[in-house]
XYZ file of C-alpha atoms in Angstrom:
193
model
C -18.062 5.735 -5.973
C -15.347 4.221 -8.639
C -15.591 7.376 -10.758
C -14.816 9.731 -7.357
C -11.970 7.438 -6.168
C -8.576 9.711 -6.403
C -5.105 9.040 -5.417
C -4.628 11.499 -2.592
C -1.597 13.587 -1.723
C -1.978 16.032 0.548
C -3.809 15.783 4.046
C -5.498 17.858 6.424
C -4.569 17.673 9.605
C -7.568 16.053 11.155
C -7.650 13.021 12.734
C -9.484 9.886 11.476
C -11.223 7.660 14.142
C -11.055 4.008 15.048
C -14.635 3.812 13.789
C -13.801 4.845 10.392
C -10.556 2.645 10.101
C -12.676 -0.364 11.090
C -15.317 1.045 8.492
C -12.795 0.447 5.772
C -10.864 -2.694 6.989
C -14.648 -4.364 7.532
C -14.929 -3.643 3.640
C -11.399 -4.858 2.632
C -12.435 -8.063 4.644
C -14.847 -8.815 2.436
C -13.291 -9.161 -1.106
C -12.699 -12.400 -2.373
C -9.765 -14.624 -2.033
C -8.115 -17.491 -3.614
C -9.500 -20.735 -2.252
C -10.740 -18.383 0.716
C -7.267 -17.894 1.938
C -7.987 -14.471 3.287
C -4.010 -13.951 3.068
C -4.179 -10.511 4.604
C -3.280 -8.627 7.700
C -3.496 -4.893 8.250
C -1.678 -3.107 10.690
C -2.634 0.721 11.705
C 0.288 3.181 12.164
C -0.492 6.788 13.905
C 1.097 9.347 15.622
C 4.180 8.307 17.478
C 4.197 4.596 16.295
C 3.625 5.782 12.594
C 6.673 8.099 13.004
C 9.120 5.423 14.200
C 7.880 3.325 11.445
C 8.871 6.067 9.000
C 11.888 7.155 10.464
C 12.915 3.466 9.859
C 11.525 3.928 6.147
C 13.541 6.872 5.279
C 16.703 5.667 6.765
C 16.642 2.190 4.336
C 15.555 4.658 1.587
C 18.407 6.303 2.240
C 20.911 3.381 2.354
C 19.300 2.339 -0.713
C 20.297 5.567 -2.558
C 23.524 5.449 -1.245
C 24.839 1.606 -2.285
C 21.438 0.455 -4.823
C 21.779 -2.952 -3.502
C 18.278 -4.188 -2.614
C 16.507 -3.324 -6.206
C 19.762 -1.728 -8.227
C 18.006 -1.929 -11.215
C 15.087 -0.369 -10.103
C 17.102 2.814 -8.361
C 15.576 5.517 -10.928
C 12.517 4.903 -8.444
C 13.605 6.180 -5.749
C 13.077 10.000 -6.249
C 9.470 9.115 -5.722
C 9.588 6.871 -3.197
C 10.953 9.887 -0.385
C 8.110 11.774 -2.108
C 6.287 8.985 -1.045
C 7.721 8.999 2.474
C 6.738 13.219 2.598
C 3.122 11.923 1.891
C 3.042 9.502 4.418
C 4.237 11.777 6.944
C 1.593 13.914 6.119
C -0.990 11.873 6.501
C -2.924 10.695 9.743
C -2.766 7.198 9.225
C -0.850 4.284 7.345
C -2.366 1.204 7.169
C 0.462 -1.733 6.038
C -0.877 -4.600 4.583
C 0.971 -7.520 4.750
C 0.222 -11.398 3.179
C 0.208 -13.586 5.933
C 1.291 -16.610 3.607
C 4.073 -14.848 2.002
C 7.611 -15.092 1.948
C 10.480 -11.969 1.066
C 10.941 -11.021 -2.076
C 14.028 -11.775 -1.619
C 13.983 -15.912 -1.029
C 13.370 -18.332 -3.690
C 10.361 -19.886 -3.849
C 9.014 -22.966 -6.000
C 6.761 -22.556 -8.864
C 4.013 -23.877 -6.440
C 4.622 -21.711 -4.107
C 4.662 -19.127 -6.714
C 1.687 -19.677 -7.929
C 0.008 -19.486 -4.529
C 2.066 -16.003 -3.487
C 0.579 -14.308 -7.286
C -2.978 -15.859 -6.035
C -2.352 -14.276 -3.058
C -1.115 -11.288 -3.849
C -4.517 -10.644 -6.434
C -6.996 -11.590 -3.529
C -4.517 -8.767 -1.919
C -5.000 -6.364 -4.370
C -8.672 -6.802 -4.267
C -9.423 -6.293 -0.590
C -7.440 -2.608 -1.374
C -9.205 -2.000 -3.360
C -12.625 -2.469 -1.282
C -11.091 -0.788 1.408
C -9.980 2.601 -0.562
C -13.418 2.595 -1.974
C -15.432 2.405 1.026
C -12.707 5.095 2.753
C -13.807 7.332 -0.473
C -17.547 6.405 0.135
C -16.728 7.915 4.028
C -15.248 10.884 3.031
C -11.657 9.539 3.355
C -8.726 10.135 0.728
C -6.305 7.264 0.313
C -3.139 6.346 -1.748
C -1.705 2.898 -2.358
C 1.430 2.899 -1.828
C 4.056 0.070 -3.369
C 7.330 2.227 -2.566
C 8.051 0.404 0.527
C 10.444 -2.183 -1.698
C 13.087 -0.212 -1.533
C 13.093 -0.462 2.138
C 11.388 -3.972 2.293
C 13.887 -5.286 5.066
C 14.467 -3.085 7.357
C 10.143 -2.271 7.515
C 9.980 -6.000 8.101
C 12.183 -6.011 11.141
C 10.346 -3.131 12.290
C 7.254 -4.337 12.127
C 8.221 -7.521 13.394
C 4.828 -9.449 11.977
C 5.055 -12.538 10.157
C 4.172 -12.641 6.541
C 4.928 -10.591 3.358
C 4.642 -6.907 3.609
C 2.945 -5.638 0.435
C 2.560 -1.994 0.837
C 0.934 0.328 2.634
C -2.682 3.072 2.214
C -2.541 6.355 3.742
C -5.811 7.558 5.091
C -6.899 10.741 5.546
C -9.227 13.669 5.341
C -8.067 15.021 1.691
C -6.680 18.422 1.556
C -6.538 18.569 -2.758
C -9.149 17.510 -5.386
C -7.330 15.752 -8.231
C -8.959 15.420 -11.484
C -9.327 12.166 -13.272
C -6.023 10.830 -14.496
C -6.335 10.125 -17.592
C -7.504 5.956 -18.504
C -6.813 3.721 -21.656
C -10.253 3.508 -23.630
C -12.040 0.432 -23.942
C -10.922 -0.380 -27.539
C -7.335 -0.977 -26.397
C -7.948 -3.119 -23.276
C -10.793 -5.233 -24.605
C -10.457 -7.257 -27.064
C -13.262 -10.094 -28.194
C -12.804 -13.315 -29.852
């Protein structure tokens, strides 16, 4: 199932049932966690809720272009995050996963605090990654989606939700067939001493 796993852009327009979204949230629930914190929260966007939500997206990506105050040194990203924004309106579903022991970006935190938010955000990162393998095991396509920073404020009023929002996964029924993006080979990421 690893090997299949593709970063989908295109969707059919087919709907994808509460069965199947449980399916794949049931999976994500199951990675591991630091100190069992289970830091995450997933909330399903469709239809008309999904739109608002992205109407919202698109006009903080656009106040973004305009001034580049919330990540100004990150600006030469935004280009792909309204492609980002075309994909998620194309697809049936966006999931947005949020840490529910997280703060904003945009706060200081303590080095303890720190350490718990990175912690956090890995056990994060592994539950994704459960969950956009079992939506490939169920015939779903999925991307992972980190471009909602550059709107990070204005998503967090709108989805009104306590915690950190991390990103979001489309789901879908894929309408492309990517091939394999190319991967670093094992002699330059492993390294034995």
């Amino acid at each position: 199932m690893i090997e299949e796993r593709r970063s989908i852009r295109k969707y059919k327009n087919k709907n994808v049932s509460h069965e199947q979204i449980e399916a794949i949230v049931k999976a994500a629930i199951l990675a591991p966690s630091a100190k069992n914190r289970q830091p995450w929260k997933y909330i399903v966007y469709t239809g008309e809720e999904k739109s608002k939500l992205l109407d919202v997206m698109e006009n903080a990506l656009e106040k973004e272009n305009k001034n580049h105050t919330l990540l100004p040194k990150s600006s030469f990203g935004l280009p792909d995050a309204f492609n980002t924004l075309r994909i998620m309106r194309e697809a049936p579903v966006i999931i947005i996963v949020m840490n529910i022991n997280g703060k904003s970006p945009f706060e200081p935190i303590g080095t303890d605090e720190r350490v718990s938010e990175i912690c956090d955000s890995l056990s994060i990162g592994a539950s994704i990654e459960n969950m956009i393998l079992k939506a490939t095991e169920i015939g779903l396509g999925t991307l992972w989606i980190a471009n909602t920073c550059f709107a990070y404020k204005d998503m967090i009023d709108f989805i009104n939700s306590p915690g950190q929002l991390i990103g979001a996964v489309t789901v879908g029924y894929a309408d492309e067939k990517p091939l394999p993006r190319p991967r670093k080979s094992i002699d330059e990421v492993l390294e034995y001493r």
